[in-house]
Coordinates of C-alpha atoms and ligand atoms in Angstrom, one line a residue:
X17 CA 43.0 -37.5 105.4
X18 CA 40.1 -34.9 105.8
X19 CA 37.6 -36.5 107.8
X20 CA 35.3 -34.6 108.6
X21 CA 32.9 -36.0 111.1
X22 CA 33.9 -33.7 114.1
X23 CA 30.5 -33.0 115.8
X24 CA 30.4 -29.9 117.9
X25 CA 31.1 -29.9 121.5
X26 CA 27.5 -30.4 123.0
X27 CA 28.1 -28.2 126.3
X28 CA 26.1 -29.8 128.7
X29 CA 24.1 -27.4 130.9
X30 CA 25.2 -24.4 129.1
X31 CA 22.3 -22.3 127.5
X32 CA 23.4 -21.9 124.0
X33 CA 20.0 -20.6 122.3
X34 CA 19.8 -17.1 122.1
X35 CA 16.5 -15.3 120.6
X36 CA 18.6 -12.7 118.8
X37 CA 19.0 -13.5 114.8
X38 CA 22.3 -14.8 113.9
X39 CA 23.7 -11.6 111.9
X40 CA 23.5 -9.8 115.0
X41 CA 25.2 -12.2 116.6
X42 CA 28.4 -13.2 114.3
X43 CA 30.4 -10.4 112.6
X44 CA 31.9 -13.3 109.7
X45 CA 31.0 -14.3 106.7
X46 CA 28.4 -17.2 106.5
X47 CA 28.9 -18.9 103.4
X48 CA 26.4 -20.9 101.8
X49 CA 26.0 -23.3 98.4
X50 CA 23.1 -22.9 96.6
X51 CA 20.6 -26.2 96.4
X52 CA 20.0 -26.4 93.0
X53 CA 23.3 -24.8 91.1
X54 CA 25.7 -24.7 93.7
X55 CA 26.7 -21.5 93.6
X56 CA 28.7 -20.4 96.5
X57 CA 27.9 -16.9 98.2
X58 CA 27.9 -15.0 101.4
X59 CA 24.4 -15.1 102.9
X60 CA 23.6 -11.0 103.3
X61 CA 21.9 -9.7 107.0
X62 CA 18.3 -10.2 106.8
X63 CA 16.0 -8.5 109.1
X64 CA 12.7 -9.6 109.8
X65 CA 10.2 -10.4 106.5
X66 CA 13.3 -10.8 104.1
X67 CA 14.8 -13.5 102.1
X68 CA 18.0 -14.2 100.6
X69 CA 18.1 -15.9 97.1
X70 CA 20.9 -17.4 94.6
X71 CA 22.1 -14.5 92.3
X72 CA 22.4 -17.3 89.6
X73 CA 19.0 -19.9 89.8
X74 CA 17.1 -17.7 92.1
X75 CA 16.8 -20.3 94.6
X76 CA 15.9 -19.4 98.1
X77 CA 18.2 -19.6 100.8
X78 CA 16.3 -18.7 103.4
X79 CA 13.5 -16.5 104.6
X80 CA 13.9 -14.4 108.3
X81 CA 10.8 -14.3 110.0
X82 CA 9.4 -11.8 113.4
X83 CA 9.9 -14.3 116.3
X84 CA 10.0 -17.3 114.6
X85 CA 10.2 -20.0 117.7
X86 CA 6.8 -18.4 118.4
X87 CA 5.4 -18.4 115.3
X88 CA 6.4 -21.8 114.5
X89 CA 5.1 -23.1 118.1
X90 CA 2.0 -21.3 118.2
X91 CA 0.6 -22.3 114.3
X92 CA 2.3 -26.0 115.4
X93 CA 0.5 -26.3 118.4
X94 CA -3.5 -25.0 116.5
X95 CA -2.8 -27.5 113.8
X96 CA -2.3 -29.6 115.8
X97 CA -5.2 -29.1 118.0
X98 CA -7.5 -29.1 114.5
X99 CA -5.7 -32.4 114.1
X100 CA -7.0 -33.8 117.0
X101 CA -10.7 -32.5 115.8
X102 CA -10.6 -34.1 112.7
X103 CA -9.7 -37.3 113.8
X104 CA -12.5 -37.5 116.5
X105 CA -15.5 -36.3 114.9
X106 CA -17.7 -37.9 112.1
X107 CA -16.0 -36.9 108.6
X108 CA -18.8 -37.7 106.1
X109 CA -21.9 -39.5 106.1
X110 CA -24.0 -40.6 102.9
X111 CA -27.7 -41.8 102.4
X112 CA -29.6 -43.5 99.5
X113 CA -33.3 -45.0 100.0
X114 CA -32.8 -44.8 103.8
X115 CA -30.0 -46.7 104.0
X116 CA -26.7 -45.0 104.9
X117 CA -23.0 -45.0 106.5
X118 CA -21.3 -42.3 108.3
X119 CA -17.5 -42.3 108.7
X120 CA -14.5 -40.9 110.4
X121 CA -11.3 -39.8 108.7
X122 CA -9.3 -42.8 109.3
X123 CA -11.9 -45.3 108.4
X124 CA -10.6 -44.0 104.9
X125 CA -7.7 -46.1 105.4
X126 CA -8.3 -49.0 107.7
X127 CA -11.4 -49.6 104.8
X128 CA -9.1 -50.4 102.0
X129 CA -7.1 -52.9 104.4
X130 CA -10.3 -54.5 104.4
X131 CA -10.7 -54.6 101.1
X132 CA -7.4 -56.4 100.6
X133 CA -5.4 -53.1 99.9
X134 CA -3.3 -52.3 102.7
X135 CA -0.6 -50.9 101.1
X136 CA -2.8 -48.0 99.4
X137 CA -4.5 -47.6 103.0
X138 CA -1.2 -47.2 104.3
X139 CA 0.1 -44.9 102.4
X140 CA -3.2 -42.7 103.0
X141 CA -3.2 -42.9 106.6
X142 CA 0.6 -42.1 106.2
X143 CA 0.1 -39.0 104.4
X144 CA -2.8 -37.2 105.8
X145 CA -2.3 -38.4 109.3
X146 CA 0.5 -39.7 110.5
X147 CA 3.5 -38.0 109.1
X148 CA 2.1 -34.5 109.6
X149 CA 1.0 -35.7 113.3
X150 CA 5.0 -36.8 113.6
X151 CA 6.3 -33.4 112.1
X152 CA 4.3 -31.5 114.7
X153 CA 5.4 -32.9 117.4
X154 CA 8.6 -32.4 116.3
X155 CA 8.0 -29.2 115.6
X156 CA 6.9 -28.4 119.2
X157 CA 9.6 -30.3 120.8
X158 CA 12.5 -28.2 118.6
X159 CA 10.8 -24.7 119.6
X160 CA 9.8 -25.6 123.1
X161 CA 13.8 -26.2 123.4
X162 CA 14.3 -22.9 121.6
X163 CA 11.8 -21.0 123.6
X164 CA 13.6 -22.0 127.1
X165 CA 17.2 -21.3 125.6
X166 CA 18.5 -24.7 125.9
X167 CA 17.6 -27.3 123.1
X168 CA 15.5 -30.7 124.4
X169 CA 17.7 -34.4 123.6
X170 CA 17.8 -35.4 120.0
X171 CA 16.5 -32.0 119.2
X172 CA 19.3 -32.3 116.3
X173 CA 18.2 -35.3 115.1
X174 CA 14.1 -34.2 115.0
X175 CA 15.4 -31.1 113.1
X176 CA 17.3 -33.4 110.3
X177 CA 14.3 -35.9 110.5
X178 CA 11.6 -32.7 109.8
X179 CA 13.7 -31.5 107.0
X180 CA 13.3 -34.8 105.1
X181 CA 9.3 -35.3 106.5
X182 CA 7.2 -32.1 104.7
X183 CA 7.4 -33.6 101.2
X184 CA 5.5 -36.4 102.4
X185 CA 2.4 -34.6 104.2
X186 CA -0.5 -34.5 101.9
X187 CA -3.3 -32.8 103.9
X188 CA -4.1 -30.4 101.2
X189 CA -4.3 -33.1 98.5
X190 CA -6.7 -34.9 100.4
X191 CA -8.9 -32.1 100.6
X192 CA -9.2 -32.2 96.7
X193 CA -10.0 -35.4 96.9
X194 CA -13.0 -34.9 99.1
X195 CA -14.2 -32.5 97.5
X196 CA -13.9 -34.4 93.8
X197 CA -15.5 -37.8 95.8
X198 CA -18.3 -35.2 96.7
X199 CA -19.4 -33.8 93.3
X200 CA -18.9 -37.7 92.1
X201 CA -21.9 -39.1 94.2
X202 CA -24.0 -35.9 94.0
X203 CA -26.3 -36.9 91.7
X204 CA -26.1 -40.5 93.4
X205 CA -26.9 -40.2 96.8
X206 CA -27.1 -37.5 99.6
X207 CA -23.6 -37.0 101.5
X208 CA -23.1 -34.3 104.3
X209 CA -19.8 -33.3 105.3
X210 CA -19.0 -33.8 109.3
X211 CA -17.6 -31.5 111.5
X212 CA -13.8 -33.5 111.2
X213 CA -14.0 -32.1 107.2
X214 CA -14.4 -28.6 108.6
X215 CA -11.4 -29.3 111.0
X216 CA -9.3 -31.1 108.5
X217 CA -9.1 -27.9 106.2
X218 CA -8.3 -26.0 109.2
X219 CA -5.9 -28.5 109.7
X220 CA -4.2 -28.7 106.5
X221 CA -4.2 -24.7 106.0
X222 CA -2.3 -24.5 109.9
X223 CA 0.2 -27.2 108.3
X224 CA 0.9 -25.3 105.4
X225 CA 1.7 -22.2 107.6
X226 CA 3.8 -24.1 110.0
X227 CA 5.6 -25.7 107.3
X228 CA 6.4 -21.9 105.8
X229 CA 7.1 -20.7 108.9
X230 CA 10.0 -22.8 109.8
X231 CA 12.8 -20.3 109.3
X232 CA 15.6 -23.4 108.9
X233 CA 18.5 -20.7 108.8
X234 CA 17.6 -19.4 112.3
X235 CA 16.7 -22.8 114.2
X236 CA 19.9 -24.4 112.9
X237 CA 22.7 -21.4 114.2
X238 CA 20.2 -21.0 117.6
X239 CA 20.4 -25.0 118.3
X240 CA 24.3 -25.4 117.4
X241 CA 25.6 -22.3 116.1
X242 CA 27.9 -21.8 113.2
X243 CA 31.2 -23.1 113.0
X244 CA 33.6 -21.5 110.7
X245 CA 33.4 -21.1 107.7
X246 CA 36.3 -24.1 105.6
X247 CA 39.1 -22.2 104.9
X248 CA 40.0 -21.0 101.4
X249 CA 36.5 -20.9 100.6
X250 CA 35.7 -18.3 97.7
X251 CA 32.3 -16.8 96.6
X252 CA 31.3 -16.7 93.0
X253 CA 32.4 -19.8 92.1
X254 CA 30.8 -23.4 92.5
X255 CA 31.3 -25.3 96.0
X256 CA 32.1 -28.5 94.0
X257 CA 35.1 -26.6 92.0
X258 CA 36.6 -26.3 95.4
X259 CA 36.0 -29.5 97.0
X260 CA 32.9 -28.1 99.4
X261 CA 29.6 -29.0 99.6
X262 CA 26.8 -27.2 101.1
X263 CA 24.5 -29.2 103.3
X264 CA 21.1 -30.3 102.3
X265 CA 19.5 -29.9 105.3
X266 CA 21.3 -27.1 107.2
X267 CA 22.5 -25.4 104.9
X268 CA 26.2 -25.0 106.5
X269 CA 29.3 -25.5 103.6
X270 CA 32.1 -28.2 104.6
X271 CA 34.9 -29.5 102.9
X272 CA 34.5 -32.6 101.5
X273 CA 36.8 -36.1 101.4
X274 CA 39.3 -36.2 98.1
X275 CA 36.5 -38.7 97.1
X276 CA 33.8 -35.7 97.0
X277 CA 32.0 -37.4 99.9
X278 CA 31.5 -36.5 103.6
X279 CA 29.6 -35.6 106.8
X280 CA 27.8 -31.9 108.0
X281 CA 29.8 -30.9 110.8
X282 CA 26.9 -29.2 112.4
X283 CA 23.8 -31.5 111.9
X284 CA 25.5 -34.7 110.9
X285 CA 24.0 -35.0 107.6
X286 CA 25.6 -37.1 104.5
X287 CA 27.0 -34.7 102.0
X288 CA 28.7 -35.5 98.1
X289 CA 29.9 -32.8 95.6
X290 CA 27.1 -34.5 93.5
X291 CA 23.8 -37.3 94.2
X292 CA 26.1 -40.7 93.9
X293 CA 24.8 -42.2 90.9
X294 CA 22.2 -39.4 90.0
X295 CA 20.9 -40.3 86.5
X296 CA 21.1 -43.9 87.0
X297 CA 19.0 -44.0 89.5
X298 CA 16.6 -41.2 88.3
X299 CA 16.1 -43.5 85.3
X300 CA 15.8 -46.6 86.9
X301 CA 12.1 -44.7 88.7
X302 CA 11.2 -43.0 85.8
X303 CA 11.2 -46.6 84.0
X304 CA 9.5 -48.7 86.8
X305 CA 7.2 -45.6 87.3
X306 CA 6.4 -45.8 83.2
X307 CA 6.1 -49.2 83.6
X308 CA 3.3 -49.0 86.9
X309 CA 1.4 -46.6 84.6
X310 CA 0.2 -48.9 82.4
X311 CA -1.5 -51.3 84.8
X312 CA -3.1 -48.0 86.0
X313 CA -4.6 -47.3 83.3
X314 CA -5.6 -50.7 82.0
X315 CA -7.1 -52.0 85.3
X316 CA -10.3 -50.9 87.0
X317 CA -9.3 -47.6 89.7
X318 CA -13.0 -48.8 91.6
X319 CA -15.9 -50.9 91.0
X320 CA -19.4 -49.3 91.9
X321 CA -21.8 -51.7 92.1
X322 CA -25.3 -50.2 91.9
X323 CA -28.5 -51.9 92.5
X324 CA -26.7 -55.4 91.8
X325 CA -24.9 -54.1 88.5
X326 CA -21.3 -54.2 88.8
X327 CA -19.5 -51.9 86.8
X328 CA -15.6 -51.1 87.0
X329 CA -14.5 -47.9 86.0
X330 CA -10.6 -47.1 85.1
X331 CA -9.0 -43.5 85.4
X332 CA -10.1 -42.4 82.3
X333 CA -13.4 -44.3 82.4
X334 CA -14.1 -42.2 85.1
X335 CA -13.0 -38.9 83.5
X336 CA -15.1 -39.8 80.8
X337 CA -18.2 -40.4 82.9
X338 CA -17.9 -37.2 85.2
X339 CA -18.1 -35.9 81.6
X340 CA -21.2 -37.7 80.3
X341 CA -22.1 -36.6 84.0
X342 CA -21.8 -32.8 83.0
X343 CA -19.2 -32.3 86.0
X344 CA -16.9 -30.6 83.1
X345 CA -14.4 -29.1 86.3
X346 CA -14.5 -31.9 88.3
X347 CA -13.6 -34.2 85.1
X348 CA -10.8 -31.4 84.2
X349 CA -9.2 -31.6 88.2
X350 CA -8.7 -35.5 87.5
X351 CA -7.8 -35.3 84.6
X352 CA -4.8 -33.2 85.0
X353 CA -4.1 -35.0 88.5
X354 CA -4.0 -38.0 86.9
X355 CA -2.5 -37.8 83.4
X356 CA -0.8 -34.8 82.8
X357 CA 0.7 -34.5 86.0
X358 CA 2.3 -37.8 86.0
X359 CA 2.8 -38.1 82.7
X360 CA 4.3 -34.4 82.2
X361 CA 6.3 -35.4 85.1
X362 CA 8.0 -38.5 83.6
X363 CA 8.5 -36.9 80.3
X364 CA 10.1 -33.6 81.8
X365 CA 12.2 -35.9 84.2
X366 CA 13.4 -37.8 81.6
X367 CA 13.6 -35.0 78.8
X368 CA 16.6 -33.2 82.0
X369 CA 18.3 -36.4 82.2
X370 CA 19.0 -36.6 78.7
X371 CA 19.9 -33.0 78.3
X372 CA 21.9 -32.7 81.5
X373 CA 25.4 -33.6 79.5
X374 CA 24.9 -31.1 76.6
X375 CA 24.2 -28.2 79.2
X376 CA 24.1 -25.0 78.1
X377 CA 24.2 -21.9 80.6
X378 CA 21.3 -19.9 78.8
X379 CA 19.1 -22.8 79.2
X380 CA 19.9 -23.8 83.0
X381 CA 17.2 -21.1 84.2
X382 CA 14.7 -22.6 82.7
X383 CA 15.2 -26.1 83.2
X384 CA 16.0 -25.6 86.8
X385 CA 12.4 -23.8 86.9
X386 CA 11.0 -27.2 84.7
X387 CA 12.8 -29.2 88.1
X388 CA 11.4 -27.4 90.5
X389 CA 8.0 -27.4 89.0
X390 CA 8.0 -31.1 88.4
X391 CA 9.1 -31.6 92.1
X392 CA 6.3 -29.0 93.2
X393 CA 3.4 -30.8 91.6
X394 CA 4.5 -34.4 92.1
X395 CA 2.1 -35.0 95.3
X396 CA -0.9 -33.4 93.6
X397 CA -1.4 -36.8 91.3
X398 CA -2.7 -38.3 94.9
X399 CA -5.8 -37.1 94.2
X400 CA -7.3 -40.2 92.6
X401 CA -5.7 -42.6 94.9
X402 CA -7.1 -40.2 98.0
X403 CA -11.2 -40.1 95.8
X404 CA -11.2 -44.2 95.9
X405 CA -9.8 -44.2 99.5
X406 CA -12.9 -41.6 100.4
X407 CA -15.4 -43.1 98.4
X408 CA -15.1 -46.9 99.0
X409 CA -15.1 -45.9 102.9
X410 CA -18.0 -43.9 102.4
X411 CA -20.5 -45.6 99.8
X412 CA -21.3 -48.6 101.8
X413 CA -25.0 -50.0 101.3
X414 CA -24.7 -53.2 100.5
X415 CA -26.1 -54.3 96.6
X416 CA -28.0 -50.8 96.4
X417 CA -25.0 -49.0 96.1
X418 CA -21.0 -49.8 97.1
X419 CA -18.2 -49.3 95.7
X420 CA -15.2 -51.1 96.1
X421 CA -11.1 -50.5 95.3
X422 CA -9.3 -51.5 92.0
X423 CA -5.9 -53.0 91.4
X424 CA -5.1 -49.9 89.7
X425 CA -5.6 -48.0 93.0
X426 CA -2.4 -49.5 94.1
X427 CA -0.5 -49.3 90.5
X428 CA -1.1 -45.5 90.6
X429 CA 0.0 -44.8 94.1
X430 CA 3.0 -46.8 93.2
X431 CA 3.1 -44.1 90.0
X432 CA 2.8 -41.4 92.3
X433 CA 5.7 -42.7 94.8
X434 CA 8.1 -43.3 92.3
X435 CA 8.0 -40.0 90.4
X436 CA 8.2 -38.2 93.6
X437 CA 11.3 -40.7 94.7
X438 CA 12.9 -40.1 91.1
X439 CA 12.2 -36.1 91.5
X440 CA 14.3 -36.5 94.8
X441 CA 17.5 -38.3 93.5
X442 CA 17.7 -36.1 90.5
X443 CA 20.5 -33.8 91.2
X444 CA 19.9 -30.4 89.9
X445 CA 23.5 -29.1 90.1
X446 CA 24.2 -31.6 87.2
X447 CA 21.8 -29.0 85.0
X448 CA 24.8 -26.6 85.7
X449 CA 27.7 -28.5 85.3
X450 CA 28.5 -27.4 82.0
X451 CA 32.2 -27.9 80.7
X452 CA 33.2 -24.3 79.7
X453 CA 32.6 -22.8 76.6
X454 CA 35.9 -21.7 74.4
X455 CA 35.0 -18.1 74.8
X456 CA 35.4 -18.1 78.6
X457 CA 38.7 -19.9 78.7
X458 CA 40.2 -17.3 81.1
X459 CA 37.8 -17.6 83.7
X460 CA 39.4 -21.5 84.1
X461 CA 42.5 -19.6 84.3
X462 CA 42.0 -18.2 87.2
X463 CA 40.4 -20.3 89.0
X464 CA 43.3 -22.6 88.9
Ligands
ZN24 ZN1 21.4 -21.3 92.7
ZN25 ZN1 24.1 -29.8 108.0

């Protein structure tokens, strides 16, 4: 009876973007559901360097910036730029006894195809070149639209698409990385950094900035406005308790189906009162991810063979080497990439799933802060995955000194994937969906 798939009327040839920020421009209430609790609230006027947050997780909402088309185009279009430096200059070369290699930044990836690895190539050349090159562009097209008042095609659909992207992007990881593969070989053999490394931290600094500057608020009321808000909607009360859902990605709050289920009536996106199947499916990754972790660990991460000696080293292995090795930071940086991020990850994961039924308001603060910390670090157990990538592109000289990619290389970036995928279904509103306590009987009173 409610469906709610009307899209807005697209008004060919009409300029619709206007520079002016949206509380200037509307006089009623925008309403908005909070991410993580679903808390529904008014979103107050914000001028220029304010944010708005959820009076009950502390969530942001959004963040107003000074001229934020600008901002977003003009850091977009420099990372960009960097971009293009990194990916045309020499990255790193090495030398031992005369003999050396000098690579470029995607020879990190295309190396471990070679070595039989093409998923774990993949997925670096995905993460620290590809998807951010994607979300750029995208980033330019949506405020090039902006900038001229009318919004390019499928400028809707690039917005959605970014919105889903930046998790993904993992510039500033693989920076880590080369700096760990660096202190690893030190004592080894002579490596120089290229002029692409330079313009790869550029890079990833200019994508951080862009991604932070995206004011999502702003971009989604300039490219389609705001429709009304559903009527009968009340604030200080959850949107699920009144059959609305606020929307992922734009934020707007619609009324769902009697099923709980339905579509954004401004960007189009999927929307449920809660994730379908939330804990199920959390588990189900938390397990498999449990499970990949112990081929990690058992197998060989990389094999360096020097001076004819083969010798395979696992994660710890190598911890306990960069150790013996005296690199005592170094050894701490992999160590807490690789074991007690993933690990605390899965344990905290699981430890919310099987507290989420016996919720308890005092403790939904904190465990929403344990959530958002476990979705925060997820990326930053790459680090291993991005030193083997790094290092078996760059130590190439033959029997004196090579080293070559593990099957735990694989196993762990599976680790990584999965704990990132399960910290993504997990539904944080479930943390808050606590059935009342008998003191605060009158509060379901009225609400009925
Ligand atoms: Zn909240
Ligand atoms: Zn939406």
């Amino acid at each position: 009876m409610l469906k709610h798939i009307l899209r807005l009327p697209a008004a060919p040839g009409e300029p619709r973007v206007d520079q002016t920020p949206p509380e200037v421009r509307t006089s009623r209430r925008r309403l908005r559901a909070c991410h993580e609790c679903d808390w529904l609230m008014a979103l107050p006027p914000l001028r220029p360097g304010q944010k708005a947050d959820c009076p009950r997780c502390g969530h942001i909402l959004a963040t107003r910036h000074h001229r934020p088309a600008q901002r977003s185009m003009a850091l977009a279009m420099s990372a960009m730029v960097a971009l293009l430096m990194a990916v045309s200059f020499p990255f790193a070369s090495f030398s031992v006894s005369g003999l050396g290699n000098r690579i470029e930044l995607t020879e990190t990836a295309t190396t471990l195809i070679g070595f039989h690895q093409p998923l774990v190539g993949i997925a670096v050349i995905l993460t620290i070149v590809v998807l951010p090159a994607i979300y750029l562009v995208g980033v330019i097209w949506l405020q090039l639209g902006l900038l001229q008042n009318e919004p390019l095609p499928a400028s809707r659909t690039i917005a959605r698409a970014l919105a889903h992207l930046h998790r993904w992007m993992m510039a500033d990881v693989f920076i880590i990385g080369a700096l760990v593969s660096l202190f690893k070989v030190a004592g080894m053999a002579d490596v120089e950094l290229g002029l692409s490394f330079w313009a790869f931290c550029i890079f990833a600094v200019l994508l951080l900035l862009t991604t932070q500057s995206i004011d999502s608020d702003w971009m989604w009321f300039s490219l389609a406005g705001e429709p009304l808000a559903p009527e009968g909607a009340r604030t200080g009360r959850t949107a699920a308790s009144q059959g609305l859902a606020g929307c992922p990605t734009c934020g707007l709050v619609n009324r769902l189906d009697p099923m709980g289920r339905g579509h954004c009536q401004r960007c189009g996106e999927r929307l449920h009162s809660r994730t379908p199947h939330s804990l199920q499916r959390t588990w189900a990754l938390l397990v498999t991810a449990a499970l990949m972790y112990i081929p990690a660990n058992l197998y060989p991460i990389m094999t360096t063979t020097s001076l004819g000696q083969s010798s395979p080293s696992t994660i710890i292995g190598g911890v306990v080497e960069l150790i013996q090795m005296g690199s005592w930071p170094v050894a701490a940086v992999i160590f807490v990439a690789s074991v007690i991020v993933p690990v605390g990850k899965l344990v905290a994961l699981a430890w919310l799933c099987l507290v989420v039924k016996r919720s308890a308001e005092l403790n939904a603060v904190t465990r929403t802060r344990l959530y958002r910390l476990t979705e925060f670090i997820g990326r930053w157990s790459m680090v291993d995955v991005f030193v083997v990538a790094i290092l078996v592109a760059l130590i190439r000289a033959g029997s004196l000194m090579s080293i070559a990619p593990g099957p735990a290389a694989l196993a762990f970036a599976a680790v990584v994937v999965l704990t990132m995928l399960a910290a993504m279904t997990f539904d944080p509103r479930l943390i808050w969906d606590t059935p009342p306590p008998r003191d605060s009987r009158h509060t379901q009173g009225t609400s009925g």
